Coordinates of C-alpha atoms in Angstrom, one line a residue:
Chain A
M787 CA 56.3 -24.2 -13.9
A788 CA 56.3 -20.7 -12.5
A789 CA 56.3 -19.2 -16.0
K790 CA 53.5 -21.4 -17.0
N791 CA 51.5 -20.5 -13.9
K792 CA 52.1 -16.8 -14.7
T793 CA 50.8 -17.0 -18.2
K794 CA 47.8 -18.9 -17.0
L795 CA 47.1 -16.2 -14.4
N796 CA 47.6 -13.5 -17.0
R797 CA 45.2 -15.2 -19.4
S798 CA 42.5 -15.5 -16.8
Q799 CA 43.0 -11.9 -15.9
G800 CA 42.8 -11.0 -19.5
V801 CA 39.6 -13.0 -19.9
H802 CA 38.3 -11.3 -16.8
Y803 CA 39.2 -7.9 -18.2
K804 CA 37.4 -8.7 -21.5
M805 CA 34.3 -9.7 -19.6
G806 CA 34.5 -6.4 -17.7
M807 CA 34.4 -4.5 -21.0
S808 CA 31.4 -6.3 -22.3
E809 CA 29.7 -6.0 -19.0
R810 CA 30.4 -2.3 -18.9
L811 CA 29.2 -1.8 -22.4
M812 CA 26.0 -3.7 -21.5
M813 CA 25.4 -1.5 -18.5
V814 CA 25.9 1.7 -20.6
V815 CA 23.4 0.4 -23.2
T816 CA 21.0 -0.7 -20.4
Y817 CA 21.1 2.7 -18.7
F818 CA 20.6 4.5 -22.0
V819 CA 17.6 2.4 -23.0
Y820 CA 16.0 2.9 -19.6
I821 CA 16.6 6.6 -19.6
L822 CA 15.0 6.7 -23.0
F823 CA 12.0 4.6 -22.0
A824 CA 11.5 6.7 -18.8
F825 CA 11.7 9.9 -20.8
V826 CA 9.2 8.6 -23.3
C827 CA 6.8 7.7 -20.5
F828 CA 7.4 10.9 -18.5
Y829 CA 7.8 13.7 -21.1
P830 CA 4.2 13.6 -22.5
F831 CA 2.8 14.4 -19.0
Y832 CA 5.3 17.1 -18.5
Y833 CA 4.7 18.6 -22.0
I834 CA 1.0 18.8 -21.4
L835 CA 1.5 20.3 -17.9
I836 CA 3.8 23.1 -19.1
N837 CA 1.5 23.8 -22.0
S838 CA -1.5 24.2 -19.8
I839 CA 0.2 27.0 -17.8
S840 CA 2.0 28.7 -20.7
N841 CA 1.2 31.6 -23.0
N842 CA -1.8 30.3 -25.0
D843 CA -0.7 31.7 -28.3
L844 CA 2.7 30.0 -28.0
S845 CA 1.2 26.7 -26.9
A846 CA -1.3 26.7 -29.8
R847 CA 1.7 27.0 -32.2
G848 CA 3.6 24.2 -30.5
K849 CA 6.4 26.5 -29.2
V850 CA 6.4 25.3 -25.6
L851 CA 8.7 22.3 -25.4
I852 CA 11.1 22.4 -22.5
V853 CA 10.1 25.0 -20.0
P854 CA 6.8 26.9 -19.5
L855 CA 6.8 30.3 -21.2
G856 CA 4.7 33.2 -19.9
V857 CA 3.3 31.3 -17.0
H858 CA -0.3 32.0 -16.0
F859 CA -3.1 30.0 -14.5
K860 CA -6.1 31.5 -16.3
N861 CA -6.7 28.3 -18.2
F862 CA -7.8 26.5 -15.1
V863 CA -10.1 29.3 -14.1
A864 CA -11.6 29.3 -17.6
V865 CA -12.0 25.5 -17.6
A866 CA -13.7 25.6 -14.3
K867 CA -16.3 27.9 -15.8
I868 CA -17.2 25.6 -18.6
Q869 CA -20.7 24.4 -17.8
G870 CA -20.7 20.7 -18.8
L871 CA -17.2 20.2 -17.4
S872 CA -18.0 20.8 -13.7
Q873 CA -21.0 18.6 -14.0
A874 CA -18.9 15.9 -15.6
F875 CA -16.4 16.2 -12.8
L876 CA -19.1 15.6 -10.3
V877 CA -20.3 12.5 -12.2
S878 CA -16.8 11.1 -12.4
V879 CA -16.1 11.7 -8.7
G880 CA -19.5 10.3 -7.8
R881 CA -19.1 7.1 -9.7
T882 CA -15.6 6.7 -8.4
V883 CA -16.6 7.1 -4.7
V884 CA -19.8 5.2 -4.8
G885 CA -18.7 2.5 -7.2
A886 CA -15.3 1.8 -5.6
G887 CA -16.9 1.9 -2.2
L888 CA -19.5 -0.8 -3.1
T889 CA -16.9 -2.9 -4.9
V890 CA -14.6 -2.9 -1.9
I891 CA -17.2 -3.9 0.6
T892 CA -18.6 -6.6 -1.7
A893 CA -15.1 -8.0 -2.4
G894 CA -14.3 -8.1 1.2
F895 CA -17.6 -9.6 2.2
L896 CA -17.8 -12.2 -0.5
G897 CA -14.1 -13.0 -0.1
F898 CA -14.9 -13.8 3.5
M899 CA -18.2 -15.7 2.9
F900 CA -16.6 -17.9 0.3
T901 CA -14.1 -19.2 2.9
R902 CA -17.0 -20.4 5.1
D903 CA -17.7 -24.0 4.9
T904 CA -20.8 -23.5 6.9
M905 CA -22.5 -21.7 4.0
W906 CA -25.0 -23.6 1.9
G907 CA -23.5 -24.5 -1.5
R908 CA -20.4 -22.5 -0.9
K909 CA -18.3 -24.2 -3.6
F910 CA -21.0 -24.0 -6.2
W911 CA -21.7 -20.3 -5.7
Y912 CA -18.0 -19.5 -5.6
R913 CA -17.6 -21.1 -9.0
F914 CA -20.8 -19.5 -10.2
V915 CA -19.2 -16.1 -9.5
V916 CA -15.7 -16.8 -10.7
A917 CA -16.7 -18.4 -13.9
T918 CA -17.9 -15.0 -15.2
M919 CA -14.3 -14.0 -15.6
Y920 CA -14.0 -16.3 -18.5
F921 CA -17.0 -15.6 -20.6
N922 CA -18.8 -12.5 -21.9
A923 CA -22.1 -12.2 -23.7
G924 CA -20.7 -9.4 -25.9
I925 CA -21.4 -5.7 -25.8
I926 CA -24.7 -5.8 -27.8
P927 CA -26.5 -8.3 -25.6
W928 CA -25.1 -6.4 -22.6
F929 CA -26.3 -3.2 -24.0
L930 CA -29.8 -4.6 -24.7
T931 CA -29.9 -6.0 -21.1
M932 CA -29.0 -2.7 -19.7
S933 CA -31.7 -0.9 -21.7
N934 CA -34.3 -3.6 -20.6
L935 CA -33.4 -2.9 -17.0
G936 CA -33.8 0.8 -17.5
L937 CA -30.2 1.5 -16.8
K938 CA -29.6 3.5 -19.9
N939 CA -29.1 7.2 -19.0
N940 CA -29.1 6.2 -15.4
F941 CA -26.3 6.9 -12.9
W942 CA -26.7 3.4 -11.5
G943 CA -25.8 2.0 -14.8
Y944 CA -22.2 3.0 -14.0
I945 CA -22.4 1.3 -10.6
F946 CA -24.4 -2.0 -10.5
P947 CA -22.6 -4.0 -13.3
L948 CA -19.3 -3.3 -11.6
V949 CA -20.2 -4.1 -8.0
V950 CA -19.3 -7.8 -8.1
Q951 CA -15.8 -8.2 -9.5
P952 CA -14.6 -11.8 -9.4
F953 CA -10.9 -11.0 -9.5
N954 CA -11.1 -8.8 -6.5
I955 CA -13.1 -11.4 -4.6
I956 CA -10.3 -13.9 -5.3
L957 CA -7.8 -11.5 -4.0
C958 CA -9.8 -11.1 -0.7
K959 CA -10.6 -14.7 -0.4
T960 CA -6.9 -15.7 -0.6
F961 CA -6.1 -13.1 2.0
V962 CA -8.8 -14.2 4.4
E963 CA -7.6 -17.8 4.0
S964 CA -4.1 -16.7 5.1
T965 CA -5.4 -15.3 8.4
P966 CA -5.7 -17.6 11.5
K967 CA -9.0 -19.3 11.7
A968 CA -8.8 -19.3 15.5
L969 CA -9.8 -15.6 15.5
Q970 CA -13.2 -16.4 13.9
E971 CA -13.7 -19.4 16.1
A972 CA -13.0 -17.5 19.2
A973 CA -15.5 -14.8 18.3
E974 CA -18.1 -17.4 17.4
I975 CA -17.7 -19.2 20.8
D976 CA -18.4 -15.8 22.3
G977 CA -21.6 -15.8 20.4
A978 CA -20.9 -13.6 17.5
G979 CA -23.0 -14.0 14.4
T980 CA -21.7 -14.2 10.8
L981 CA -22.0 -10.5 10.2
T982 CA -20.4 -9.6 13.5
V983 CA -17.5 -11.8 12.7
F984 CA -17.1 -10.1 9.4
F985 CA -17.3 -6.5 10.6
R986 CA -15.6 -6.9 14.0
V987 CA -12.9 -9.6 13.3
I988 CA -12.3 -9.9 9.5
L989 CA -12.7 -6.4 8.2
P990 CA -10.0 -4.9 10.5
I991 CA -7.4 -7.5 9.5
I992 CA -7.9 -7.5 5.8
K993 CA -7.4 -3.8 5.4
P994 CA -4.2 -4.1 3.3
I995 CA -5.9 -6.2 0.6
L996 CA -9.0 -3.9 0.7
A997 CA -6.6 -1.0 0.0
T998 CA -5.4 -2.7 -3.1
V999 CA -8.9 -3.5 -4.2
A1000 CA -10.0 0.1 -3.5
I1001 CA -7.3 1.5 -5.7
F1002 CA -7.9 -0.8 -8.6
A1003 CA -11.7 -0.2 -8.4
A1004 CA -11.3 3.5 -8.1
V1005 CA -8.9 3.8 -11.0
G1006 CA -11.2 1.6 -13.1
Q1007 CA -14.2 3.7 -12.3
W1008 CA -12.4 7.0 -12.9
N1009 CA -11.0 5.7 -16.3
A1010 CA -14.2 4.1 -17.5
F1011 CA -15.3 5.3 -20.9
Q1012 CA -17.1 2.5 -22.8
D1013 CA -20.2 2.4 -20.6
T1014 CA -20.8 6.1 -21.1
L1015 CA -20.3 5.6 -24.8
L1016 CA -22.9 2.8 -24.9
L1017 CA -25.4 3.8 -22.3
V1018 CA -25.5 7.6 -21.9
T1019 CA -27.0 10.2 -24.2
T1020 CA -28.0 12.9 -21.7
P1021 CA -25.1 15.3 -21.2
K1022 CA -26.0 15.5 -17.6
L1023 CA -24.5 12.1 -17.0
Y1024 CA -21.3 12.5 -19.1
T1025 CA -18.1 11.6 -17.3
L1026 CA -14.9 13.6 -17.6
Q1027 CA -13.3 11.0 -19.8
F1028 CA -16.2 11.2 -22.2
V1029 CA -16.2 15.0 -22.3
L1030 CA -12.5 15.0 -22.9
Y1031 CA -13.0 12.6 -25.8
Q1032 CA -15.6 14.9 -27.3
Y1033 CA -13.2 17.8 -27.0
L1034 CA -10.6 15.7 -28.8
T1035 CA -12.8 14.7 -31.7
Q1036 CA -15.2 17.5 -32.2
A1037 CA -13.4 20.7 -32.7
N1038 CA -16.7 22.4 -33.1
S1039 CA -17.8 21.9 -29.5
L1040 CA -14.5 23.4 -28.5
K1041 CA -15.0 26.4 -30.8
A1042 CA -18.4 27.0 -29.3
I1043 CA -16.9 27.1 -25.9
I1044 CA -14.2 29.5 -26.9
N1045 CA -16.7 31.8 -28.6
S1046 CA -19.0 31.8 -25.7
Q1047 CA -16.1 32.7 -23.5
M1048 CA -15.1 35.5 -25.8
S1049 CA -18.5 37.1 -25.7
T1050 CA -19.0 36.9 -22.0
E1051 CA -15.5 38.0 -21.1
S1052 CA -13.8 41.0 -22.5
I1053 CA -13.0 40.6 -26.2
A1054 CA -9.9 42.7 -25.6
A1055 CA -8.4 39.9 -23.6
S1056 CA -4.8 39.5 -24.7
L1057 CA -4.0 36.7 -27.2
A1058 CA -1.7 35.2 -24.6
H1059 CA -4.5 34.5 -22.2
S1060 CA -7.6 33.9 -24.3
Q1061 CA -8.6 30.3 -24.7
T1062 CA -7.5 28.2 -27.7
Q1063 CA -8.5 24.7 -28.6
T1064 CA -5.1 23.6 -27.5
S1065 CA -5.2 25.4 -24.1
I1066 CA -8.6 23.9 -23.3
R1067 CA -7.6 20.4 -24.4
M1068 CA -4.4 20.4 -22.4
T1069 CA -5.9 21.9 -19.3
V1070 CA -8.8 19.4 -19.3
T1071 CA -6.2 16.6 -19.8
I1072 CA -4.3 17.8 -16.7
V1073 CA -7.6 17.9 -14.7
V1074 CA -8.4 14.3 -15.7
V1075 CA -5.0 12.9 -15.1
F1076 CA -4.3 14.8 -11.9
P1077 CA -6.2 12.6 -9.4
I1078 CA -4.4 9.5 -10.8
I1079 CA -1.0 11.1 -10.3
C1080 CA -2.0 12.2 -6.8
V1081 CA -3.0 8.8 -5.6
Y1082 CA -0.3 7.0 -7.5
P1083 CA 2.5 7.3 -5.0
F1084 CA 0.3 5.9 -2.3
F1085 CA -0.9 2.9 -4.1
Q1086 CA 2.4 2.0 -5.7
R1087 CA 3.4 -0.1 -2.7
Y1088 CA 0.3 -2.2 -3.0
F1089 CA 1.0 -3.2 -6.6
T1090 CA 3.2 -6.1 -6.1
S1091 CA 1.3 -7.7 -3.3
G1092 CA -2.0 -7.4 -5.3
I1093 CA -0.5 -8.7 -8.5
M1094 CA 1.3 -11.6 -6.8
I1095 CA -1.8 -12.9 -4.9
G1096 CA -3.8 -12.6 -8.1
A1097 CA -1.1 -14.5 -10.0
V1098 CA -1.1 -17.4 -7.6
K1099 CA -4.8 -18.0 -7.8
G1100 CA -5.9 -16.0 -10.9
Chain B
M1324 CA -31.7 -30.3 17.0
L1325 CA -28.1 -29.4 16.4
K1326 CA -28.4 -30.5 12.8
N1327 CA -31.4 -28.2 12.2
K1328 CA -29.5 -25.3 13.7
K1329 CA -26.6 -25.9 11.4
K1330 CA -28.9 -26.1 8.4
A1331 CA -30.6 -22.9 9.4
R1332 CA -27.3 -21.2 9.6
A1333 CA -26.2 -22.5 6.3
Y1334 CA -29.2 -21.0 4.6
K1335 CA -28.9 -17.8 6.6
E1336 CA -25.4 -17.4 5.4
F1337 CA -26.5 -18.1 1.8
L1338 CA -29.2 -15.4 2.2
L1339 CA -26.5 -12.9 3.0
V1340 CA -24.7 -13.7 -0.2
L1341 CA -27.9 -14.0 -2.3
P1342 CA -28.1 -10.3 -3.3
F1343 CA -24.7 -10.4 -4.8
I1344 CA -25.4 -13.7 -6.6
L1345 CA -28.4 -12.0 -8.1
L1346 CA -26.3 -9.2 -9.4
V1347 CA -23.9 -11.7 -11.0
A1348 CA -26.9 -13.5 -12.5
I1349 CA -28.4 -10.3 -13.9
F1350 CA -25.3 -8.6 -15.3
S1351 CA -23.2 -11.6 -16.4
Y1352 CA -25.6 -14.6 -17.0
Y1353 CA -28.8 -12.9 -18.1
P1354 CA -27.2 -11.1 -21.0
L1355 CA -26.4 -14.5 -22.5
Y1356 CA -30.1 -14.6 -23.3
G1357 CA -29.5 -11.7 -25.7
W1358 CA -27.8 -14.2 -28.0
I1359 CA -31.3 -15.1 -29.4
Y1360 CA -31.2 -11.7 -31.1
A1361 CA -28.8 -13.3 -33.5
F1362 CA -31.6 -15.5 -34.8
F1363 CA -34.1 -12.7 -35.4
D1364 CA -34.2 -9.7 -37.7
Y1365 CA -34.2 -7.2 -34.9
K1366 CA -34.4 -3.6 -35.7
P1367 CA -35.1 -1.3 -32.8
P1368 CA -37.4 0.3 -31.7
K1369 CA -39.5 -2.6 -32.9
P1370 CA -39.5 -5.1 -30.0
L1371 CA -38.1 -8.6 -30.4
S1372 CA -41.6 -10.2 -30.1
Q1373 CA -42.5 -8.4 -33.4
S1374 CA -39.3 -9.2 -35.2
A1375 CA -39.1 -12.0 -37.7
F1376 CA -37.4 -15.2 -36.8
V1377 CA -34.7 -15.8 -39.4
G1378 CA -32.8 -18.8 -38.0
F1379 CA -29.2 -19.0 -39.0
K1380 CA -29.5 -16.4 -41.7
W1381 CA -27.0 -14.0 -40.1
F1382 CA -24.5 -16.8 -39.6
T1383 CA -24.7 -18.0 -43.2
N1384 CA -24.7 -14.4 -44.3
I1385 CA -21.1 -14.1 -43.0
V1386 CA -20.0 -16.7 -45.5
S1387 CA -22.5 -16.2 -48.4
N1388 CA -22.7 -12.5 -48.6
K1389 CA -19.5 -11.5 -50.5
I1390 CA -19.3 -7.9 -49.0
K1391 CA -19.8 -9.2 -45.5
T1392 CA -17.2 -12.0 -46.0
Q1393 CA -14.7 -9.4 -47.2
E1394 CA -15.4 -7.1 -44.3
I1395 CA -15.0 -10.0 -41.8
L1396 CA -11.8 -11.0 -43.4
R1397 CA -10.4 -7.5 -43.2
V1398 CA -11.4 -7.2 -39.6
L1399 CA -9.9 -10.6 -38.8
K1400 CA -6.7 -9.6 -40.5
N1401 CA -6.5 -6.5 -38.2
T1402 CA -7.2 -8.6 -35.2
F1403 CA -4.6 -11.2 -36.1
A1404 CA -2.1 -8.5 -36.8
M1405 CA -2.6 -6.7 -33.5
S1406 CA -2.7 -9.9 -31.4
G1407 CA 0.1 -11.4 -33.4
L1408 CA 2.4 -8.4 -32.8
S1409 CA 1.6 -8.6 -29.1
L1410 CA 2.5 -12.3 -29.1
L1411 CA 5.6 -11.7 -31.1
F1412 CA 7.0 -9.2 -28.7
S1413 CA 5.5 -10.8 -25.5
W1414 CA 9.1 -11.4 -24.3
F1415 CA 9.6 -7.6 -24.1
P1416 CA 8.3 -7.0 -20.5
M1417 CA 10.3 -10.0 -19.3
M1418 CA 13.5 -8.6 -20.7
F1419 CA 12.6 -5.2 -19.5
A1420 CA 12.5 -6.6 -16.0
V1421 CA 15.6 -8.7 -16.4
F1422 CA 17.8 -5.8 -17.4
L1423 CA 16.2 -3.4 -14.9
N1424 CA 17.2 -5.9 -12.3
E1425 CA 20.8 -5.6 -13.4
I1426 CA 20.9 -1.9 -12.5
K1427 CA 22.3 -1.6 -9.0
C1428 CA 21.6 2.1 -8.5
V1429 CA 18.4 1.7 -6.5
P1430 CA 17.0 5.3 -6.8
F1431 CA 17.4 5.1 -10.6
K1432 CA 15.7 1.7 -10.7
K1433 CA 12.8 3.0 -8.6
F1434 CA 12.5 6.0 -10.7
V1435 CA 12.3 4.0 -13.9
Q1436 CA 9.8 1.6 -12.4
T1437 CA 7.6 4.5 -11.2
V1438 CA 7.6 6.4 -14.4
T1439 CA 7.1 3.5 -16.7
T1440 CA 4.2 2.1 -14.7
L1441 CA 2.2 5.3 -14.6
P1442 CA 0.8 5.0 -18.2
N1443 CA -0.9 1.8 -17.2
F1444 CA -3.2 3.8 -14.9
I1445 CA -4.5 6.3 -17.4
S1446 CA -7.5 5.7 -19.7
W1447 CA -7.2 5.2 -23.4
V1448 CA -8.9 8.5 -23.9
L1449 CA -6.1 10.2 -22.0
V1450 CA -3.6 8.2 -24.0
Y1451 CA -5.2 9.6 -27.1
S1452 CA -5.2 13.1 -25.7
I1453 CA -1.4 12.7 -25.1
A1454 CA -0.9 11.3 -28.6
Y1455 CA -2.8 14.2 -30.0
S1456 CA -0.7 16.7 -28.0
I1457 CA 2.5 15.2 -29.1
F1458 CA 1.8 14.1 -32.7
S1459 CA -0.9 16.4 -34.1
S1460 CA 0.1 19.0 -36.7
T1461 CA 1.0 21.6 -34.1
G1462 CA 2.2 19.0 -31.6
A1463 CA 5.7 18.6 -30.0
V1464 CA 7.1 16.3 -32.6
N1465 CA 6.1 18.3 -35.7
S1466 CA 7.2 21.5 -34.0
V1467 CA 10.7 20.0 -33.4
L1468 CA 10.9 18.5 -36.9
Q1469 CA 10.0 21.7 -38.5
S1470 CA 12.3 23.9 -36.5
M1471 CA 15.1 21.6 -37.3
G1472 CA 14.3 21.7 -40.9
L1473 CA 13.6 18.0 -41.2
A1474 CA 10.0 18.5 -42.5
D1475 CA 8.6 21.4 -44.6
K1476 CA 5.0 20.7 -43.6
P1477 CA 3.5 18.9 -40.6
I1478 CA 3.5 15.1 -40.8
M1479 CA 0.1 13.6 -40.2
F1480 CA 1.0 10.9 -37.7
L1481 CA -2.5 10.3 -36.5
Q1482 CA -4.5 10.9 -39.7
S1483 CA -3.0 8.2 -41.7
S1484 CA -3.2 4.4 -42.0
E1485 CA 0.6 4.0 -42.5
H1486 CA 2.2 1.6 -40.1
I1487 CA -1.0 1.8 -38.1
W1488 CA -0.6 -1.7 -36.6
F1489 CA 2.9 -1.0 -35.5
K1490 CA 1.9 2.4 -34.1
M1491 CA -1.0 0.8 -32.2
W1492 CA 1.4 -1.8 -30.8
L1493 CA 3.8 0.9 -29.7
W1494 CA 1.0 2.7 -27.8
L1495 CA 0.0 -0.6 -26.2
T1496 CA 3.6 -1.2 -25.2
W1497 CA 4.0 2.3 -23.9
K1498 CA 1.0 1.8 -21.7
N1499 CA 1.5 -1.7 -20.5
A1500 CA 5.2 -2.7 -20.6
G1501 CA 6.2 -1.2 -17.2
W1502 CA 3.2 -2.7 -15.5
A1503 CA 3.7 -6.1 -17.1
A1504 CA 7.3 -6.1 -15.9
I1505 CA 6.3 -5.8 -12.3
M1506 CA 5.3 -9.4 -12.1
Y1507 CA 8.6 -10.5 -13.5
L1508 CA 10.5 -8.3 -11.1
A1509 CA 8.6 -9.9 -8.3
A1510 CA 9.5 -13.3 -9.7
I1511 CA 13.2 -12.3 -10.0
S1512 CA 13.3 -11.2 -6.3
G1513 CA 12.2 -14.8 -5.5
I1514 CA 15.2 -16.4 -7.1
D1515 CA 17.5 -18.0 -4.6
E1516 CA 20.5 -15.6 -4.3
Q1517 CA 22.9 -18.5 -3.4
L1518 CA 22.3 -19.8 -6.9
T1519 CA 23.5 -16.5 -8.5
E1520 CA 26.4 -16.2 -6.0
A1521 CA 27.6 -19.8 -6.7
A1522 CA 27.5 -19.1 -10.4
R1523 CA 29.5 -15.9 -9.8
V1524 CA 32.1 -17.7 -7.8
D1525 CA 32.5 -20.2 -10.5
G1526 CA 33.3 -17.4 -12.9
A1527 CA 30.0 -16.9 -14.7
S1528 CA 29.7 -13.5 -16.4
R1529 CA 26.7 -11.3 -16.1
W1530 CA 25.4 -12.5 -19.4
Q1531 CA 25.8 -16.1 -18.3
V1532 CA 23.9 -15.5 -15.1
I1533 CA 21.1 -13.8 -17.0
W1534 CA 20.9 -16.5 -19.6
H1535 CA 21.4 -19.5 -17.4
I1536 CA 19.7 -18.5 -14.2
T1537 CA 17.5 -15.4 -14.4
V1538 CA 15.7 -16.1 -17.7
P1539 CA 15.0 -19.9 -17.0
S1540 CA 13.5 -19.1 -13.7
L1541 CA 11.1 -16.6 -15.3
L1542 CA 10.0 -18.9 -18.0
P1543 CA 7.1 -20.5 -16.1
T1544 CA 5.6 -17.0 -15.5
Y1545 CA 6.2 -16.1 -19.1
F1546 CA 4.5 -19.3 -20.2
V1547 CA 1.4 -18.7 -18.2
L1548 CA 1.1 -15.2 -19.5
L1549 CA 1.7 -16.3 -23.0
M1550 CA -1.1 -18.9 -22.7
I1551 CA -3.5 -16.2 -21.3
S1552 CA -2.8 -13.9 -24.2
L1553 CA -3.3 -16.7 -26.6
A1554 CA -6.7 -17.4 -25.0
N1555 CA -7.5 -13.7 -25.5
F1556 CA -6.3 -13.7 -29.1
L1557 CA -9.6 -12.5 -30.6
S1558 CA -10.3 -10.0 -27.8
N1559 CA -8.3 -6.9 -28.2
G1560 CA -10.9 -4.8 -26.6
M1561 CA -12.4 -1.8 -28.5
E1562 CA -11.4 1.2 -26.5
Q1563 CA -7.9 1.7 -27.8
Y1564 CA -8.9 1.3 -31.4
Y1565 CA -12.1 3.3 -31.0
V1566 CA -10.3 6.4 -29.7
F1567 CA -7.5 6.2 -32.3
S1568 CA -9.8 5.5 -35.2
N1569 CA -10.6 8.2 -37.8
S1570 CA -11.7 8.1 -41.4
F1571 CA -8.1 7.8 -42.6
N1572 CA -7.2 4.7 -40.7
K1573 CA -10.6 3.1 -40.1
S1574 CA -10.2 0.2 -42.4
S1575 CA -6.9 -1.0 -41.0
I1576 CA -7.6 -0.2 -37.3
E1577 CA -10.9 -1.9 -36.9
V1578 CA -10.4 -5.0 -34.8
L1579 CA -13.2 -7.6 -34.2
D1580 CA -14.4 -6.0 -31.0
L1581 CA -14.6 -2.5 -32.5
Y1582 CA -16.3 -4.0 -35.7
V1583 CA -19.1 -5.5 -33.6
Y1584 CA -19.6 -2.2 -31.9
N1585 CA -19.5 -0.1 -35.1
M1586 CA -21.9 -2.5 -36.9
A1587 CA -24.4 -2.4 -34.1
I1588 CA -24.4 1.1 -32.7
G1589 CA -23.2 2.8 -35.9
A1590 CA -25.1 0.9 -38.6
G1591 CA -28.0 -0.6 -36.5
G1592 CA -27.1 -4.2 -37.4
Y1593 CA -27.9 -5.5 -33.9
S1594 CA -28.7 -9.0 -35.1
I1595 CA -25.7 -9.7 -37.3
S1596 CA -23.2 -8.1 -34.8
T1597 CA -24.6 -10.3 -32.1
A1598 CA -24.1 -13.3 -34.4
V1599 CA -20.5 -12.3 -35.0
S1600 CA -19.8 -11.7 -31.3
M1601 CA -21.4 -15.0 -30.5
L1602 CA -19.0 -16.8 -32.8
K1603 CA -16.2 -14.9 -31.2
S1604 CA -17.3 -16.0 -27.8
V1605 CA -17.4 -19.6 -28.8
V1606 CA -14.0 -19.5 -30.4
S1607 CA -12.6 -17.7 -27.3
V1608 CA -13.9 -20.4 -24.9
I1609 CA -12.4 -23.1 -27.1
L1610 CA -9.1 -21.2 -27.1
L1611 CA -9.3 -20.8 -23.3
F1612 CA -9.8 -24.6 -22.7
T1613 CA -7.1 -25.5 -25.3
T1614 CA -4.5 -23.2 -23.8
N1615 CA -5.4 -24.4 -20.3
T1616 CA -5.0 -28.0 -21.4
I1617 CA -1.6 -27.1 -22.9
S1618 CA -0.6 -25.4 -19.7
K1619 CA -1.6 -28.5 -17.7
A1620 CA 0.3 -30.8 -20.0
V1621 CA 3.5 -28.6 -19.9
R1622 CA 3.5 -27.3 -16.3
G1623 CA 1.3 -29.8 -14.5
E1624 CA -1.2 -27.1 -13.7
G1625 CA -3.7 -24.9 -15.5
F1626 CA -4.5 -21.3 -15.0
I1627 CA -8.3 -21.4 -14.8

């Protein structure tokens, strides 16, 4: 009996040991795969950063791979001097601030209004708005509409079509529904009107969801590219994304910039610091990606809440 | 009296919302009117009122005009390839989350999550800029390959149509996988821990816990996302393909959305491209309702 028990025990230990091996192997492979994936996601950003501050001759020949070589920050000074670029930066910042601001206020307000049974035709209008998530006239009818409205080559063409975003309204509505109704009722008994209830009672308590919406809206505005491509032909209204795209596809426009820089600045500027196509491209990329990386740590904590609320009702 | 007051308030509240309703009407509903361009021979700058009415000419053209038919088939092939690849690997974000959850070292887990989510927040233009920096003839990869003697001359990664569908899928995954995994990670954190512990006590291995507890509890989420991507089968969006397209890969990168754009803005075929996008919209709506019905039948609730 005792011997039998012993073998049984041994076997089970053996089995356990074997499991341990396969589990350990699995963990090694898992760590390896994630390190690889993280590297693939991270390195490109790092690569562009070190190239934008390295010796321009070396970076143009693809020699800067692991650490920056011959560090200097002249590229950023040079890029700041490129005419169209500072204008594009202003346009991008402008549309991000104005566009995201309007989207946030609208999402909060409509999210609140669509919870109010007292509103005339609430259900119908809510569906009227949300239905637009599921159909799309297509870019050509949209383009023709925009030109009929005079929103071609117009800053407001970046703003108006994006003010009402059904998904964000759903997020806010769900959030408002989760707050105690008694708060609104108490304010109304005290004689507060609809707008007062919204600005004094609702707005302060839905701040967390508004933060989520603000971030999504701002990132969307900052990254937008297609509307410039379709609607804008005057360089004055080009966004940073669009200008970067031009730099990527039209080597000529870059060469022109480099040449004009050469003539205005001293031609004797050393090879290491004079602008190359690569240096301008990399530096502009850093400028475009920088705001995203800056706000990223702050909005990361809002991800999950935003996604989950959206998933429940989306 | 009270009733009147209530009514007045109902209308007043509606008036507050009206400006936004108008915006939706103008920018989402009014463009539908543009579909009538598909029935005219519209050539700007001539206004629509002076264009000839051609009825269903552009629709029949898609079938009867041999060149057009071939083009559409080629574009559909690209669209199906891209959406098909995405569907085929749609389990990837789920498994990404499942195995990330197995890692017990929290800082490492957080780091991986942060770094892999970042690409989701940059535009396709930036993705292309990154691709250009890494894969152009003087980019990092060619530089390494040449210095290691693995290539005599730069490999043209971007200026070729070789494996273009797969490359596009890789970029899409690079951009989206980390983000898509977040939803699964949230779902995993909602799994009752007692379940896992009980299985552990009963001697279940990690594999068994993953296979019998974690994955099954994620399947409902997976299913909904699968249905949504099925509903969007024809809509790949044009931005990714637009920024990556060049004369070398154009014919195999052009998906339906990009084709509509190229045909209208590039070639001036406003009417025919409206006709194509109209057909696409109709099919998409049918797909949406079909997948929603399937979802209702399988899970008891739809996603619309």
